[in-house]
């Protein structure tokens, strides 16, 4: 029954964009595997989606800061005889403070969760997708991957930029090797309403920003799913975000850096 449906693995699925991905894939009739640290939230979401859409939902509580998490997640699904047809690498957070004021342990965990773990999960699921002739990988990057570096949250922009390049490379390799229905897309949202800004301590600051700069999670996720289905390597949802991404490409680099520096206090927390 459910074993004949496609399965989508979503990281960071307990809230925000991750939970919205779960809702939209469930509405499309996909079974789900949801992973995050908060098992209680995953269970509530799983029960809701099963009741509403009749899909099977596996809950796998894991902390991706632990290097052993990616292989355990894959092994848990393989142990149930499930193949992963789609992967949404969504788990992430912002690390407040400067590089000088934060510990290496915190920075290492950040790199593990936002870069190493999604790259490893992609590496683990991609061979099966290629062998079956179907696969969808969405890496949730950010508009910050396009903008110049600035003070605070030091590694965030560089990691998101790397996720964009990584996604483009995987997409190009799949196309070059003839895996025509295996697609990889970097989804690059700007400011999106979610718990993300509560976790990184920026809610008070971001609440002062103009509402037209923000998007709801639903259209962001919809743009990502539609883009990966048509084989688009990168998608920037929203008119404002598209304008910013375009502007970063045409502005002289010194101007872009000066602009980013002048806006730092609006969207970066320099104290941990």
Coordinates of C-alpha atoms in Angstrom, one line a residue:
X1 CA 0.0 0.0 0.0
X2 CA 2.1 2.9 1.3
X3 CA 5.3 1.1 0.2
X4 CA 4.3 1.8 -3.4
X5 CA 4.2 5.5 -2.8
X6 CA 7.3 7.7 -3.2
X7 CA 9.1 8.7 0.0
X8 CA 10.4 12.2 0.8
X9 CA 13.0 12.6 3.6
X10 CA 12.9 16.1 5.2
X11 CA 15.4 17.4 7.7
X12 CA 14.5 20.2 10.2
X13 CA 10.9 19.1 9.7
X14 CA 9.5 20.1 13.1
X15 CA 8.7 23.7 12.2
X16 CA 8.8 26.5 9.7
X17 CA 9.9 25.7 6.1
X18 CA 10.6 22.1 6.9
X19 CA 7.1 21.5 8.3
X20 CA 5.6 23.3 5.3
X21 CA 7.6 21.0 3.0
X22 CA 6.0 18.0 4.9
X23 CA 2.5 19.4 4.4
X24 CA 2.9 20.1 0.7
X25 CA 4.5 16.7 -0.1
X26 CA 1.9 14.9 1.9
X27 CA -0.8 16.8 0.0
X28 CA 0.8 15.5 -3.2
X29 CA 0.4 12.0 -1.9
X30 CA 4.0 11.3 -0.9
X31 CA 5.0 9.2 2.2
X32 CA 7.3 11.1 4.5
X33 CA 10.4 10.6 6.7
X34 CA 10.7 13.5 9.1
X35 CA 13.8 14.2 11.1
X36 CA 14.7 16.9 13.6
X37 CA 15.7 17.1 17.3
X38 CA 12.2 17.7 18.7
X39 CA 10.5 14.3 18.6
X40 CA 7.3 15.6 20.2
X41 CA 6.7 18.1 17.4
X42 CA 7.5 15.5 14.7
X43 CA 5.0 13.1 16.2
X44 CA 2.2 15.7 16.3
X45 CA 2.9 16.7 12.7
X46 CA 3.1 13.1 11.6
X47 CA -0.3 12.3 13.1
X48 CA -1.8 15.3 11.5
X49 CA -0.6 14.5 8.0
X50 CA -1.5 10.9 8.3
X51 CA -5.0 11.7 9.4
X52 CA -5.5 14.4 6.7
X53 CA -3.8 12.7 3.7
X54 CA -3.6 9.0 4.6
X55 CA 0.2 8.9 3.9
X56 CA 2.7 7.0 6.0
X57 CA 5.0 9.2 8.1
X58 CA 8.2 7.9 9.6
X59 CA 9.6 10.0 12.5
X60 CA 13.3 9.8 13.1
X61 CA 14.5 12.1 15.9
X62 CA 18.2 13.1 15.3
X63 CA 20.5 16.0 15.9
X64 CA 22.5 16.6 12.7
X65 CA 25.3 18.2 14.7
X66 CA 26.2 14.6 15.5
X67 CA 28.3 13.2 12.6
X68 CA 26.6 9.8 13.1
X69 CA 23.2 11.1 12.4
X70 CA 23.1 11.0 8.6
X71 CA 24.1 7.3 8.3
X72 CA 21.6 6.4 11.1
X73 CA 18.8 8.2 9.3
X74 CA 19.4 6.3 6.1
X75 CA 19.9 3.0 7.9
X76 CA 16.6 3.5 9.7
X77 CA 14.7 3.8 6.4
X78 CA 16.6 1.0 4.7
X79 CA 15.8 -1.2 7.7
X80 CA 12.1 -0.6 6.9
X81 CA 12.6 -1.4 3.2
X82 CA 12.1 2.2 2.1
X83 CA 13.9 3.9 -0.7
X84 CA 14.3 7.7 -0.7
X85 CA 12.9 9.4 -3.8
X86 CA 13.2 13.0 -2.6
X87 CA 15.5 14.7 -0.1
X88 CA 14.9 18.1 1.4
X89 CA 17.9 19.4 3.2
X90 CA 16.2 22.1 5.3
X91 CA 17.7 21.8 8.8
X92 CA 19.5 25.0 9.8
X93 CA 19.8 27.9 12.1
X94 CA 21.8 31.2 12.6
X95 CA 24.7 31.4 15.0
X96 CA 24.6 34.9 16.6
X97 CA 27.8 36.8 17.3
X98 CA 31.1 37.4 15.5
X99 CA 33.8 34.8 14.7
X100 CA 35.9 36.3 17.5
X101 CA 33.1 36.0 20.1
X102 CA 31.9 32.5 19.4
X103 CA 33.5 29.1 20.3
X104 CA 35.0 26.8 17.7
X105 CA 32.7 24.1 19.0
X106 CA 29.7 26.1 18.1
X107 CA 31.1 27.0 14.7
X108 CA 31.9 23.3 14.0
X109 CA 28.4 22.2 14.9
X110 CA 27.1 24.9 12.6
X111 CA 29.2 23.6 9.7
X112 CA 28.1 20.0 10.5
X113 CA 24.4 20.8 10.5
X114 CA 24.3 23.3 7.6
X115 CA 26.9 21.9 5.2
X116 CA 28.5 18.6 6.0
X117 CA 25.3 16.7 6.9
X118 CA 23.2 17.8 3.8
X119 CA 26.2 17.1 1.5
X120 CA 26.6 13.6 3.1
X121 CA 22.8 12.9 2.9
X122 CA 22.9 13.8 -0.7
X123 CA 25.9 11.6 -1.4
X124 CA 24.1 8.7 0.4
X125 CA 20.8 8.9 -1.5
X126 CA 22.0 9.9 -5.0
X127 CA 23.2 6.5 -6.1
X128 CA 19.8 4.9 -5.5
X129 CA 18.1 7.8 -7.3
X130 CA 20.3 7.4 -10.3
X131 CA 19.8 3.6 -10.3
X132 CA 16.0 3.9 -10.2
X133 CA 16.0 6.8 -12.7
X134 CA 14.1 9.2 -10.5
X135 CA 15.1 11.6 -7.7
X136 CA 14.5 15.1 -6.3
X137 CA 16.9 16.9 -4.0
X138 CA 16.1 20.3 -2.6
X139 CA 18.8 22.1 -0.7
X140 CA 17.4 25.0 1.3
X141 CA 20.1 27.7 0.8
X142 CA 19.4 31.4 1.2
X143 CA 19.4 34.8 -0.5
X144 CA 22.3 35.4 1.8
X145 CA 24.3 33.1 -0.4
X146 CA 24.3 35.9 -3.1
X147 CA 25.0 38.9 -0.9
X148 CA 28.4 40.2 0.2
X149 CA 29.9 39.0 3.5
X150 CA 29.2 41.1 6.6
X151 CA 29.9 41.2 10.3
X152 CA 28.0 38.7 12.5
X153 CA 26.6 35.2 11.7
X154 CA 30.0 34.8 10.0
X155 CA 29.7 31.5 8.3
X156 CA 26.0 31.7 7.3
X157 CA 26.4 33.5 4.0
X158 CA 29.5 31.4 3.0
X159 CA 27.8 28.1 3.8
X160 CA 24.6 29.1 1.8
X161 CA 26.8 30.2 -1.1
X162 CA 28.5 26.8 -1.0
X163 CA 25.1 25.1 -1.0
X164 CA 24.1 27.0 -4.1
X165 CA 27.3 25.9 -6.0
X166 CA 27.0 22.4 -4.7
X167 CA 23.4 22.1 -5.9
X168 CA 24.4 23.5 -9.3
X169 CA 27.2 21.0 -9.6
X170 CA 25.1 18.0 -8.6
X171 CA 22.4 19.1 -11.1
X172 CA 25.0 19.5 -13.9
X173 CA 26.5 16.0 -13.1
X174 CA 23.2 14.3 -13.2
X175 CA 22.4 15.9 -16.6
X176 CA 25.8 15.1 -18.0
X177 CA 25.7 11.5 -16.9
X178 CA 22.3 11.0 -18.4
X179 CA 20.2 10.9 -15.2
X180 CA 17.5 13.0 -16.8
X181 CA 14.9 12.6 -14.1
X182 CA 17.2 13.1 -11.1
X183 CA 17.1 16.8 -10.3
X184 CA 18.9 18.9 -7.6
X185 CA 17.8 22.5 -6.8
X186 CA 19.0 25.2 -4.4
X187 CA 16.1 27.0 -2.9
X188 CA 17.1 30.6 -1.9
X189 CA 14.5 32.3 0.2
X190 CA 14.9 35.7 1.7
X191 CA 13.2 36.7 5.0
X192 CA 10.5 34.0 5.7
X193 CA 8.1 33.9 8.6
X194 CA 9.2 31.0 10.8
X195 CA 10.8 30.3 14.2
X196 CA 14.2 30.7 12.6
X197 CA 14.5 34.3 13.9
X198 CA 13.3 33.4 17.4
X199 CA 16.0 30.7 17.7
X200 CA 18.8 33.1 16.6
X201 CA 17.6 35.9 18.8
X202 CA 16.7 38.3 16.0
X203 CA 12.9 38.4 16.3
X204 CA 12.8 41.9 17.9
X205 CA 15.0 43.3 15.2
X206 CA 13.3 41.6 12.3
X207 CA 9.9 42.8 13.5
X208 CA 11.0 46.3 12.7
X209 CA 11.6 45.5 9.1
X210 CA 9.1 46.4 6.3
X211 CA 6.5 43.6 5.9
X212 CA 6.9 43.6 2.1
X213 CA 10.4 42.2 2.5
X214 CA 8.9 39.0 4.0
X215 CA 7.3 35.9 2.6
X216 CA 5.1 33.1 4.1
X217 CA 6.6 29.6 4.1
X218 CA 3.9 28.2 1.7
X219 CA 4.8 30.1 -1.5
X220 CA 8.5 29.6 -0.7
X221 CA 8.1 25.8 -0.5
X222 CA 5.8 25.7 -3.5
X223 CA 8.5 27.5 -5.6
X224 CA 11.1 24.9 -4.5
X225 CA 9.0 21.9 -5.4
X226 CA 8.0 23.3 -8.7
X227 CA 11.6 24.2 -9.5
X228 CA 13.0 20.8 -8.7
X229 CA 10.3 19.1 -10.7
X230 CA 11.3 21.0 -13.8
X231 CA 15.0 20.6 -13.3
X232 CA 15.9 24.2 -12.4
X233 CA 19.2 24.2 -10.4
X234 CA 18.5 27.4 -8.5
X235 CA 15.3 29.2 -7.6
X236 CA 14.9 32.5 -5.7
X237 CA 11.2 32.9 -4.7
X238 CA 9.5 36.3 -4.5
X239 CA 9.8 39.5 -6.6
X240 CA 11.8 41.4 -3.9
X241 CA 14.3 38.5 -3.4
X242 CA 14.8 38.1 -7.2
X243 CA 15.5 41.8 -7.4
X244 CA 18.1 41.6 -4.7
X245 CA 19.7 38.5 -6.2
X246 CA 19.9 40.3 -9.6
X247 CA 21.3 43.5 -8.0
X248 CA 24.1 41.5 -6.3
X249 CA 25.3 40.3 -9.7
X250 CA 25.5 43.7 -11.4
X251 CA 26.7 45.9 -8.5
X252 CA 30.5 46.5 -8.3
X253 CA 31.9 44.4 -5.5
X254 CA 33.1 47.3 -3.4
X255 CA 29.6 48.8 -3.6
X256 CA 28.0 45.5 -2.6
X257 CA 30.3 45.2 0.4
X258 CA 29.6 48.7 1.5
X259 CA 25.8 48.2 1.2
X260 CA 26.0 44.9 3.2
X261 CA 28.1 46.6 5.9
X262 CA 25.6 49.5 6.2
X263 CA 22.7 47.1 6.7
X264 CA 24.4 44.7 9.1
X265 CA 22.7 45.9 12.3
X266 CA 19.3 45.3 10.7
X267 CA 19.7 41.6 10.2
X268 CA 22.8 40.4 12.1
X269 CA 23.3 40.0 15.8
X270 CA 26.9 40.8 16.7
X271 CA 26.5 39.7 20.3
X272 CA 26.1 36.0 21.0

